[in-house]
Coordinates of C-alpha atoms in Angstrom, one line a residue:
M3 CA -14.2 -12.9 -18.1
V4 CA -12.1 -11.6 -21.3
Q5 CA -12.6 -13.8 -24.1
S6 CA -10.1 -12.6 -26.7
V7 CA -7.3 -10.2 -27.1
A8 CA -9.6 -7.4 -29.8
N9 CA -10.9 -7.6 -26.7
T10 CA -8.6 -5.6 -23.6
D11 CA -7.4 -3.0 -26.1
L12 CA -4.2 -2.5 -24.2
P13 CA -0.7 -0.1 -26.3
G14 CA 1.4 -2.8 -27.3
N15 CA 3.8 -2.7 -25.4
F16 CA 2.6 -4.9 -22.5
G17 CA 4.2 -7.3 -23.4
K18 CA 7.3 -5.7 -23.7
D19 CA 7.1 -4.2 -20.3
P20 CA 5.6 -6.6 -18.1
G21 CA 5.5 -4.1 -15.1
L22 CA 3.4 -1.9 -17.3
S23 CA 0.5 -4.7 -17.4
E24 CA 0.6 -4.6 -12.9
L25 CA -1.6 -2.5 -11.1
R26 CA -1.7 -2.3 -7.0
F27 CA -5.0 -2.0 -5.0
G28 CA -5.0 -0.3 -1.8
L29 CA -5.5 2.2 1.2
W30 CA -5.4 5.0 1.6
Y31 CA -5.1 6.8 5.8
D32 CA -5.1 9.7 7.6
F33 CA -6.5 8.4 10.7
R34 CA -8.4 11.5 11.7
N35 CA -10.8 10.8 14.3
P36 CA -12.9 13.3 15.2
N37 CA -14.5 11.7 17.4
S38 CA -11.6 10.2 19.6
T39 CA -13.9 10.9 23.2
E40 CA -16.2 8.2 22.0
R41 CA -13.1 5.8 20.7
P42 CA -9.8 6.3 21.3
F43 CA -7.3 6.8 19.6
S44 CA -5.9 3.7 20.9
T45 CA -8.9 1.2 19.6
L46 CA -8.8 3.0 15.8
Y47 CA -5.0 2.2 15.7
R48 CA -5.3 -1.6 16.9
E49 CA -8.7 -1.5 14.2
V50 CA -7.1 0.2 11.8
L51 CA -3.8 -2.4 11.5
D52 CA -6.1 -5.2 11.9
Q53 CA -8.0 -4.2 9.1
I54 CA -4.7 -3.2 7.4
E55 CA -3.5 -7.1 8.3
L56 CA -7.5 -8.2 6.6
A57 CA -6.8 -6.7 3.2
E58 CA -3.6 -7.7 2.5
K59 CA -5.1 -11.4 2.8
V60 CA -7.8 -10.3 0.8
G61 CA -5.4 -9.5 -1.8
L62 CA -5.1 -5.5 -1.9
G63 CA -1.6 -4.5 -2.2
S64 CA -0.6 -1.5 -0.9
V65 CA -1.1 1.3 1.7
W66 CA -0.1 5.2 1.9
L67 CA -0.3 7.3 4.9
T68 CA -0.4 11.2 4.9
E69 CA 0.3 14.2 7.1
H70 CA -0.6 16.9 8.8
H71 CA -0.1 18.0 12.6
F72 CA -1.5 20.6 14.6
C73 CA -4.8 18.8 14.5
E74 CA -7.8 18.0 17.4
D75 CA -8.7 14.9 15.0
G76 CA -5.6 13.6 15.5
Y77 CA -5.2 13.8 11.4
T78 CA -1.1 11.4 11.3
P79 CA 1.6 13.3 12.8
S80 CA 4.0 10.0 12.6
P81 CA 3.2 8.4 10.0
F82 CA 6.3 6.2 9.7
V83 CA 6.3 5.3 13.1
L84 CA 3.1 3.9 12.0
L85 CA 3.8 2.0 8.4
G86 CA 6.4 0.5 11.4
A87 CA 4.2 -1.5 12.9
I88 CA 2.0 -1.5 9.1
A89 CA 5.5 -3.2 8.1
E90 CA 5.6 -5.6 10.8
R91 CA 1.7 -6.9 10.5
T92 CA 2.3 -7.2 6.9
N93 CA 4.1 -9.3 4.9
S94 CA 3.5 -8.2 0.8
M95 CA 2.1 -5.1 0.9
H96 CA 3.5 -2.3 -0.4
M97 CA 3.9 1.1 1.4
G98 CA 4.4 4.3 1.1
T99 CA 3.9 8.3 2.3
N100 CA 0.8 10.2 -0.3
L101 CA 2.0 12.3 1.1
I102 CA 4.6 13.5 3.4
V103 CA 5.0 17.7 3.4
S104 CA 8.9 17.6 3.3
P105 CA 9.4 21.1 3.4
L106 CA 8.8 21.3 7.2
H107 CA 11.2 18.6 8.0
E108 CA 14.9 18.0 8.5
P109 CA 16.2 16.4 5.0
V110 CA 18.9 14.0 6.6
R111 CA 15.9 13.0 9.4
L112 CA 13.6 12.2 6.6
A113 CA 16.5 10.0 4.6
E114 CA 17.4 8.4 7.9
D115 CA 13.7 7.3 8.8
A116 CA 13.0 6.2 4.7
A117 CA 15.8 4.4 5.3
T118 CA 15.1 2.8 8.5
L119 CA 11.7 1.6 7.1
S120 CA 12.5 0.4 3.9
L121 CA 15.3 -2.1 5.7
L122 CA 12.7 -2.7 8.0
S123 CA 10.3 -4.5 5.7
S124 CA 12.6 -5.5 3.0
G125 CA 12.2 -2.9 0.5
R126 CA 8.4 -2.6 0.6
F127 CA 8.2 1.5 1.3
D128 CA 7.9 4.7 -1.1
L129 CA 8.3 8.0 0.2
G130 CA 5.8 10.2 -1.9
V131 CA 6.5 14.0 -0.2
G132 CA 4.8 17.5 -1.6
L133 CA 5.0 20.5 -0.9
G134 CA 2.3 21.3 1.6
Y135 CA 0.5 24.6 2.0
W136 CA -0.9 24.9 5.1
K137 CA 0.2 28.6 7.0
R138 CA -0.6 27.0 10.1
E139 CA 1.8 24.1 10.5
F140 CA 4.2 25.7 8.3
E141 CA 4.9 29.3 11.3
A142 CA 4.4 26.1 13.6
L143 CA 7.5 24.4 13.0
G144 CA 9.1 28.4 12.0
R145 CA 8.5 27.6 8.3
S146 CA 7.5 30.2 5.8
L147 CA 6.3 29.1 2.6
K148 CA 7.6 31.4 0.3
N149 CA 10.7 29.2 1.2
R150 CA 8.7 25.6 -0.4
P151 CA 10.7 25.3 -3.2
S152 CA 13.5 25.7 -2.3
L153 CA 13.6 24.3 1.0
F154 CA 11.9 21.4 -0.7
E155 CA 14.7 21.2 -4.3
E156 CA 17.6 20.8 -2.1
G157 CA 16.0 18.4 1.0
I158 CA 14.6 15.9 -2.2
E159 CA 18.9 15.8 -3.5
I160 CA 19.9 15.5 0.2
I161 CA 17.9 12.4 1.2
R162 CA 19.0 11.1 -2.4
R163 CA 22.9 12.1 -1.4
C164 CA 22.8 10.1 2.3
W165 CA 21.0 7.3 0.1
T166 CA 24.0 6.7 -1.6
G167 CA 26.3 7.5 0.9
S168 CA 27.1 10.5 -0.1
D169 CA 30.4 12.1 2.2
E170 CA 30.3 15.0 0.2
P171 CA 29.9 18.8 2.4
Y172 CA 26.6 20.2 1.2
E173 CA 25.6 24.1 1.2
G174 CA 22.3 24.9 -0.4
K175 CA 20.4 28.0 0.6
R176 CA 18.0 26.6 2.7
F177 CA 20.5 24.0 4.5
S178 CA 24.1 23.0 5.2
Y179 CA 25.8 20.1 6.2
A180 CA 29.4 18.8 6.5
G181 CA 30.4 15.7 4.8
L182 CA 29.2 12.9 7.1
P183 CA 27.4 9.8 5.2
T184 CA 24.7 8.0 7.3
Y185 CA 23.5 5.0 8.6
P186 CA 22.4 2.5 8.0
R187 CA 21.6 2.3 3.9
P188 CA 18.7 0.8 1.9
E189 CA 19.6 -2.1 0.4
A190 CA 16.9 -0.6 -2.5
C191 CA 16.0 3.3 -2.5
P192 CA 12.5 3.5 -2.4
K193 CA 11.6 5.7 -4.7
L194 CA 10.8 9.4 -4.3
L195 CA 7.5 10.0 -5.5
I196 CA 6.2 14.1 -5.8
G197 CA 2.7 15.0 -5.4
A198 CA 1.0 18.2 -7.1
M199 CA -1.5 19.8 -8.6
A200 CA -0.2 23.4 -9.8
E201 CA 1.7 23.1 -13.3
P202 CA 5.7 24.1 -11.6
A203 CA 4.9 21.7 -9.2
I204 CA 3.9 19.0 -11.5
D205 CA 6.6 20.4 -14.1
R206 CA 9.0 20.1 -11.1
A207 CA 8.2 16.5 -9.5
A208 CA 8.9 15.0 -13.6
R209 CA 12.5 16.5 -13.4
I210 CA 13.5 15.6 -10.1
G211 CA 11.2 13.0 -9.0
D212 CA 10.5 8.9 -9.5
G213 CA 7.4 9.1 -10.6
F214 CA 3.8 11.2 -9.4
L215 CA 1.2 11.6 -7.1
S216 CA -2.7 12.4 -8.7
T217 CA -5.4 13.1 -6.9
Q218 CA -8.7 12.3 -8.5
N219 CA -7.0 11.2 -11.6
H220 CA -6.4 14.9 -12.8
H221 CA -2.2 15.8 -13.9
Q222 CA -1.3 12.9 -14.9
A223 CA -1.4 13.9 -18.4
A224 CA 0.7 16.9 -17.5
F225 CA 3.5 15.1 -15.3
L226 CA 3.7 12.7 -18.9
D227 CA 4.3 15.2 -20.7
A228 CA 6.6 17.2 -18.4
W229 CA 8.5 14.1 -18.5
V230 CA 9.2 13.6 -21.6
E231 CA 10.2 17.3 -22.2
H232 CA 13.0 16.4 -19.5
G233 CA 14.3 14.0 -21.4
R234 CA 13.2 11.2 -20.0
D235 CA 11.8 8.0 -20.8
L236 CA 7.8 6.9 -20.8
S237 CA 8.5 4.0 -19.5
D238 CA 10.5 4.6 -16.8
A239 CA 7.5 6.9 -15.4
Q240 CA 4.7 6.0 -12.3
I241 CA 1.8 6.8 -11.4
M242 CA 0.3 6.7 -7.9
A243 CA -3.4 7.6 -8.3
G244 CA -5.0 8.5 -5.1
Q245 CA -9.0 7.9 -6.2
W246 CA -11.9 9.6 -4.0
A247 CA -14.4 7.9 -5.0
V248 CA -16.9 5.9 -2.8
V249 CA -16.7 1.8 -4.6
A250 CA -19.6 0.1 -2.7
E251 CA -22.6 -2.2 -4.4
D252 CA -25.0 0.4 -3.2
P253 CA -23.2 3.8 -3.3
E254 CA -25.9 5.8 -3.3
K255 CA -27.3 4.2 0.4
V256 CA -23.6 4.0 1.7
W257 CA -23.3 8.6 1.0
A258 CA -27.3 8.4 2.5
E259 CA -24.8 7.1 5.3
I260 CA -21.5 8.7 5.5
G261 CA -21.8 11.2 3.1
Q262 CA -21.4 14.4 6.2
H263 CA -17.8 12.6 6.5
A264 CA -16.8 13.1 3.4
M265 CA -18.1 17.4 3.9
Y266 CA -16.3 17.4 7.2
Q267 CA -13.1 15.8 5.4
L268 CA -13.5 18.4 2.4
N269 CA -14.2 22.0 4.7
A270 CA -11.3 20.6 6.7
Y271 CA -9.2 21.0 3.2
I272 CA -10.9 24.4 2.4
D273 CA -10.2 26.1 5.6
W274 CA -6.4 24.6 5.4
G275 CA -6.0 26.1 2.2
A276 CA -5.0 22.9 -0.3
F277 CA -6.9 24.1 -3.6
G278 CA -6.3 27.8 -2.5
D279 CA -6.7 31.5 -1.0
P280 CA -10.2 29.7 1.4
D281 CA -11.4 33.1 1.5
T282 CA -12.6 32.1 -1.8
I283 CA -13.2 28.7 -1.8
P284 CA -17.0 28.3 -1.0
R285 CA -17.6 25.3 1.4
F286 CA -19.5 22.4 0.4
E287 CA -23.4 22.7 2.7
N288 CA -24.0 19.2 2.2
P289 CA -23.5 15.6 0.3
Q290 CA -25.2 16.4 -2.6
S291 CA -22.6 19.9 -3.8
I292 CA -20.1 17.4 -3.0
L293 CA -20.8 15.0 -5.7
D294 CA -22.6 17.6 -8.5
A295 CA -19.1 19.6 -8.3
G296 CA -17.4 15.8 -9.1
A297 CA -15.3 16.0 -5.8
Y298 CA -15.9 12.4 -4.6
R299 CA -18.0 9.3 -7.1
L300 CA -20.5 7.0 -6.2
Q301 CA -19.2 3.6 -8.4
D302 CA -20.2 0.0 -8.1
A303 CA -18.2 -2.6 -9.0
N304 CA -18.9 -2.5 -12.7
L305 CA -18.4 1.4 -12.4
A306 CA -14.9 0.9 -10.6
V307 CA -13.8 -1.6 -12.9
D308 CA -15.0 -0.1 -16.7
E309 CA -13.6 3.2 -14.5
I310 CA -9.9 1.6 -13.8
W311 CA -10.0 -0.4 -16.7
E312 CA -9.7 2.8 -19.2
L313 CA -7.1 5.0 -16.7
K314 CA -4.8 1.9 -17.4
R315 CA -5.3 1.4 -21.0
E316 CA -5.0 4.7 -21.6
R317 CA -2.3 5.7 -18.7
P318 CA -0.3 2.6 -18.6
Q319 CA 2.8 4.5 -16.0
V320 CA -0.5 3.8 -13.7
R321 CA 1.0 1.6 -11.2
D322 CA -1.5 1.8 -8.0
V323 CA -5.2 3.3 -7.2
H324 CA -6.1 3.9 -4.1
Y325 CA -8.8 4.6 -2.0
F326 CA -9.7 6.3 1.6
A327 CA -9.9 3.1 4.1
Q328 CA -12.8 5.4 5.7
L329 CA -13.9 8.1 6.2
P330 CA -13.0 10.8 9.2
G331 CA -15.6 9.3 11.6
E332 CA -16.6 6.6 10.6
S333 CA -16.2 3.3 11.4
V334 CA -13.7 1.3 10.8
E335 CA -16.0 -1.3 10.3
S336 CA -18.1 0.2 8.2
G337 CA -14.9 1.5 6.2
T338 CA -13.6 -2.5 6.1
E339 CA -17.4 -4.1 4.2
R340 CA -16.6 -1.7 1.1
M341 CA -12.6 -2.7 1.2
L342 CA -14.2 -6.8 1.0
Y343 CA -16.6 -4.7 -2.2
L344 CA -13.4 -3.2 -2.5
A345 CA -10.6 -6.4 -3.1
E346 CA -13.4 -8.9 -4.6
K347 CA -15.5 -6.6 -7.0
V348 CA -12.8 -5.1 -8.3
A349 CA -8.9 -5.1 -7.4
K350 CA -9.3 -9.1 -8.4
P351 CA -11.7 -8.8 -12.2
V352 CA -9.4 -5.6 -13.4
Q353 CA -6.2 -8.1 -12.5
D354 CA -7.4 -11.2 -13.7
R355 CA -8.1 -9.0 -16.8
L356 CA -4.3 -7.0 -17.2
K357 CA -2.7 -10.7 -16.5
F358 CA -5.1 -12.1 -20.1
A359 CA -3.7 -9.4 -21.7
S360 CA -0.7 -9.0 -20.7
D361 CA -0.4 -13.3 -21.3
A362 CA -2.1 -12.6 -25.1
H363 CA 0.8 -9.4 -25.7
V364 CA 3.2 -12.4 -25.3
A365 CA 2.0 -15.2 -27.0
V366 CA 0.8 -13.0 -30.1
A367 CA 4.5 -11.6 -30.2
A368 CA 6.6 -14.6 -29.8
R369 CA 4.5 -16.4 -33.0
S370 CA 5.6 -12.9 -34.6
V371 CA 8.6 -13.8 -34.2

């Protein structure tokens, strides 16, 4: 329990903008199922929907889905379909994509799907997008990796036009459309969140996005610097932060049980080119090498609370932190055990502390008037 305003040590603008003191904790899903012969996808989907329903009941506030195609382990190819099911199983949980590889998609269809999901969920959905990197899926879907920036930027412009009901024709380098407005329009436009790791992509996210999807809490400062350089108000910036951490009462014991699943996950990303040229990046040989590289962090509740508190204190623009519910091949039951621990031992203490800090700042401001 926080005993004084001094102990909170938060920026003074917390009292001026209540949104800055808000922080959702959530779950991140890729639905990869390398053991599909033992656990059918239909079983995995049902188990995860039950898990998400439970997560909302115990106080977690968001769920995020990612996307890839042509993966033997079933990496989510259709996140909108799954999010539609999630919307019907939840009442208040915020939903988003982290992320959709938007250059692979026809932007009008993306806009229509996102608008429909926003309406279905009563405005609980935000669309997170990124450039992508995997040559195989670009070639299979008739796109060129070198055209990603123009496909991406034109796509963002078209999506925004669709959501606002524009009937102006569009003629771009990659897309051309007659002036036909799309329906139905979202009652409240989803935020367009952009994930990025390279400097030009981070600058693009700050220039044309509504917020930033960060990985491992990296690049957040660069995004905020670029946001200001583009003349945008820092109080409008939002960061949704995907965490690569295992949070458990005994994280070392849990890692001994699931570390091989993390190795499977990360080595596949390396093979696909997520971190650069796969011919130049070594694969992880064992779970310990993952920890040594800092690709995953092991935390008990105290470490996790301290890390997220410091993150929010340094960057109040962080509005959401989300963790993989379970790793590829791990049982949903195993992931649920960590989810319950996260909700009770990390999310609730941090959110209680933030509320105390915000209320304290408001009280101090009121006394100074």
